């Protein structure tokens, strides 16, 4: 790793070099400081350009060093930005690839910024549980104003170069030769006064309603990042820029940074960041991995079924510029499905145009609609996304076997059906993969890649690569009923329903779990997913019984507790959002705004009386434990069964697919934060009181780990050698 400098006429070019993303490690900051000092002292140098090696300016501070004590982290980037800004020679940042976090702060210290058209800039620190603590919260508002700076700093959003130019973050956008252009600009401005280019000296342009703006931002982040402290600290730091001179603002920025660093949030978020990258590097127990098994190229795809899931998958593929053939079973369905797809495609095109892609229409892969299976003959991959019905799926796969070329991969978008049973009717069981997308499939990041008994490592490699190409996070899971995400989720939802049966208010349960940080409480989530879908799933997987007589709950079977409530609500045509009523009522079928429903409350109190449920009103703390500890416990059971490679996989699934708050790291990381012995003791207590709920029975893996104290999550695998992935 080095920072080297060479002189091009009177301009010194300093190149940041720390592969793969030129992150600002202590060593790099030190080297940069040294090179800058030399350039400033060298009388032959009249201007300086800072750029990044291999087409990447800089992805910010080196996150791997965050766990080092701060005194061991070397010189602070903040001092460096001040050094750059205050020196008399103009400094130009040549931004290629990314300028993120500390990388953008470094560029903001420079007097001018030139960006490549494909570069992206942003301050994503908030997503790592911290704030831009190298002057970003003070310099950016001075450059682009309070409103725009607040948006960038509190969302962590990456802004494409053209938008950055409009906002005033960069001075120029070029199509090629960014460094040459930066050198040209540097030469041009030699000798010109730098006062107006030194951001720390500029006043913050405040709109008259600045306090209202800050208050509005606070309300927004409290809702969007429930329970997380860093977004609120970001707003406080920007408030300091409004009211205090630069140096005082910097003091406040540092104070808030120290405060956040003393919480668990940065560690949890940084764990989540690396976990996402780790799970993408899958490895099978056979030794096969992303390093040894090359994925097959996917040039063309087909999607069968154009319902909500299928349409979203088509859009995902089109966005990745993969030509798609979209197939439906009859004219009527094709007509409905194609309209849905075309309207989504139009929306995506518009979004891309707004982001500055001028040729947006050409940047989506073509979609062709058909009723003819024969057209699927030559595609590289088929993703079936029909109704969740084994008989239907098997029929389709049998048919595909006879039509598709032998090298074609056949995937099923099921949320929990047996992949092996589907594979058994085909001529190529080794090429059958489960690809469990999450709705809406063109937006949600998660893709569970399900490894069946016969699935080959090439098929896995191809599916994991496809996830990457679609901009998704692929997580490899085993072929167990409901796979991993839903296996944990159904137990959690069931726990929430039990609480309602015991006289607790569903609105309170939702609110408590949302305050914990979940994107949506369990009852709102059920309404969104559809109560009929969930009811079918509960019956199919033994969590409820198909028969019910209105109002009378058969709430035990084989000494296991069940709830028939979902089925009873479905009998009353309360299917959730889609029918305009479920656990809540909505303004119309398909409405989104959940409102408390007096009818449901009356019904529940009658139901409670008729069924003689014991009343157990519980505290918010217990709601959290009761509902979330079953997720954790089942997570340990998944690991025990070898259905996920490690706890990180479960956390990534929950963070990216189920709205789990990243500032707690994910359910398994959260368990280690609470302490495994504490989680175990609580589960034991709840199970003793409720032996009819198997989800509360502590897993032996949890017991074994808790017996060792509370070992850090990254040591779990090594400590329990016998537990191994069966993927
Ligand atoms: C002083 C306080 C103020 C400043 C605070 C900050 O700056 S906070 C920082 C604010 N900055 C951010 O939050 C930026 C976070 N990074 C990103 O958003 C993306 O990584 C990307 C857009 C830079 C590249 O996306 P992509 O899909 O092309 O690739 P990819 O994502 O797979 O990453 C490739 C490899 O690079 C690694 N790595 C990446 N960044 C860092 C880092 N900063 N550090 C260390 N490592 C980093 C990553 O782990 C992976 O390593 P592996 O697994 O190969 O060993």
Tab-separated table of C-alpha atoms and ligand atoms in Angstrom, residues 20-21 23 59-64 66 76 98 100-102 105 120 124-125 128 130-134 158 257 273-274 277 281, ligand 1:
chain	number	residue	atom	x	y	z
A	20	UNK	CA	-9.747	-3.008	-3.394
A	21	UNK	CA	-11.498	0.319	-2.726
A	23	UNK	CA	-10.199	2.762	1.993
A	59	UNK	CA	-14.683	4.302	-0.279
A	60	UNK	CA	-14.056	6.128	2.987
A	61	UNK	CA	-12.434	5.223	6.262
A	62	UNK	CA	-11.227	1.635	6.510
A	63	UNK	CA	-14.108	-0.042	8.335
A	64	UNK	CA	-11.876	-2.958	9.308
A	66	UNK	CA	-13.019	0.625	13.473
A	76	UNK	CA	-7.203	11.765	11.993
A	98	UNK	CA	-16.764	6.313	-5.591
A	100	UNK	CA	-17.911	7.813	-0.020
A	101	UNK	CA	-17.808	8.727	3.645
A	102	UNK	CA	-14.285	9.853	4.527
A	105	UNK	CA	-14.976	14.369	3.206
A	120	UNK	CA	-21.091	8.076	-7.091
A	124	UNK	CA	-23.079	6.544	4.196
A	125	UNK	CA	-21.696	6.718	7.753
A	128	UNK	CA	-22.629	2.160	9.840
A	130	UNK	CA	-21.800	6.685	13.087
A	131	UNK	CA	-21.767	10.128	11.477
A	132	UNK	CA	-19.425	11.845	9.006
A	133	UNK	CA	-16.900	12.809	11.635
A	134	UNK	CA	-14.181	14.233	9.437
A	158	UNK	CA	-25.244	7.399	-2.969
A	257	UNK	CA	-19.212	10.775	17.186
A	273	UNK	CA	-21.916	-4.702	6.570
A	274	UNK	CA	-19.264	-7.426	6.565
A	277	UNK	CA	-20.238	-9.528	1.974
A	281	UNK	CA	-18.853	-15.804	-0.689
B	1	LIG	C1	-13.296	9.083	10.528
B	1	LIG	C2	-14.800	8.906	10.568
B	1	LIG	C3	-15.506	9.435	9.384
B	1	LIG	C4	-15.454	8.549	8.235
B	1	LIG	C5	-16.149	7.414	8.223
B	1	LIG	C6	-16.218	6.563	7.037
B	1	LIG	O1	-15.707	6.872	5.985
B	1	LIG	S1	-17.060	5.131	7.230
B	1	LIG	C7	-16.973	4.328	5.639
B	1	LIG	C8	-17.956	4.926	4.708
B	1	LIG	N1	-17.933	4.179	3.470
B	1	LIG	C9	-18.824	3.225	3.197
B	1	LIG	O2	-19.727	2.949	3.952
B	1	LIG	C10	-18.639	2.524	1.878
B	1	LIG	C11	-19.003	1.083	2.003
B	1	LIG	N2	-18.677	0.337	0.807
B	1	LIG	C12	-19.517	0.228	-0.246
B	1	LIG	O3	-20.579	0.830	-0.301
B	1	LIG	C13	-19.134	-0.709	-1.333
B	1	LIG	O4	-18.197	-1.608	-0.811
B	1	LIG	C14	-18.527	-0.027	-2.584
B	1	LIG	C15	-19.609	0.776	-3.291
B	1	LIG	C16	-17.363	0.818	-2.231
B	1	LIG	C17	-18.021	-1.142	-3.549
B	1	LIG	O5	-19.062	-2.038	-3.802
B	1	LIG	P1	-18.796	-3.382	-4.611
B	1	LIG	O6	-20.120	-4.043	-4.736
B	1	LIG	O7	-18.031	-3.066	-5.825
B	1	LIG	O8	-17.846	-4.269	-3.700
B	1	LIG	P2	-18.042	-4.784	-2.205
B	1	LIG	O9	-19.090	-4.059	-1.495
B	1	LIG	O10	-18.121	-6.253	-2.241
B	1	LIG	O11	-16.647	-4.346	-1.565
B	1	LIG	C18	-15.418	-4.846	-2.067
B	1	LIG	C19	-14.476	-5.064	-0.924
B	1	LIG	O12	-14.153	-3.808	-0.333
B	1	LIG	C20	-14.385	-3.852	1.058
B	1	LIG	N3	-14.772	-2.501	1.492
B	1	LIG	C21	-15.665	-1.678	0.921
B	1	LIG	N4	-15.687	-0.496	1.559
B	1	LIG	C22	-14.783	-0.594	2.568
B	1	LIG	C23	-14.348	0.297	3.573
B	1	LIG	N5	-14.819	1.559	3.664
B	1	LIG	N6	-13.428	-0.128	4.444
B	1	LIG	C24	-12.928	-1.364	4.351
B	1	LIG	N7	-13.298	-2.258	3.413
B	1	LIG	C25	-14.215	-1.868	2.529
B	1	LIG	C26	-15.496	-4.873	1.224
B	1	LIG	O13	-15.546	-5.364	2.527
B	1	LIG	C27	-15.060	-5.903	0.210
B	1	LIG	O14	-14.012	-6.637	0.791
B	1	LIG	P3	-13.809	-8.180	0.449
B	1	LIG	O15	-15.092	-8.830	0.841
B	1	LIG	O16	-13.572	-8.242	-1.036
B	1	LIG	O17	-12.660	-8.591	1.286
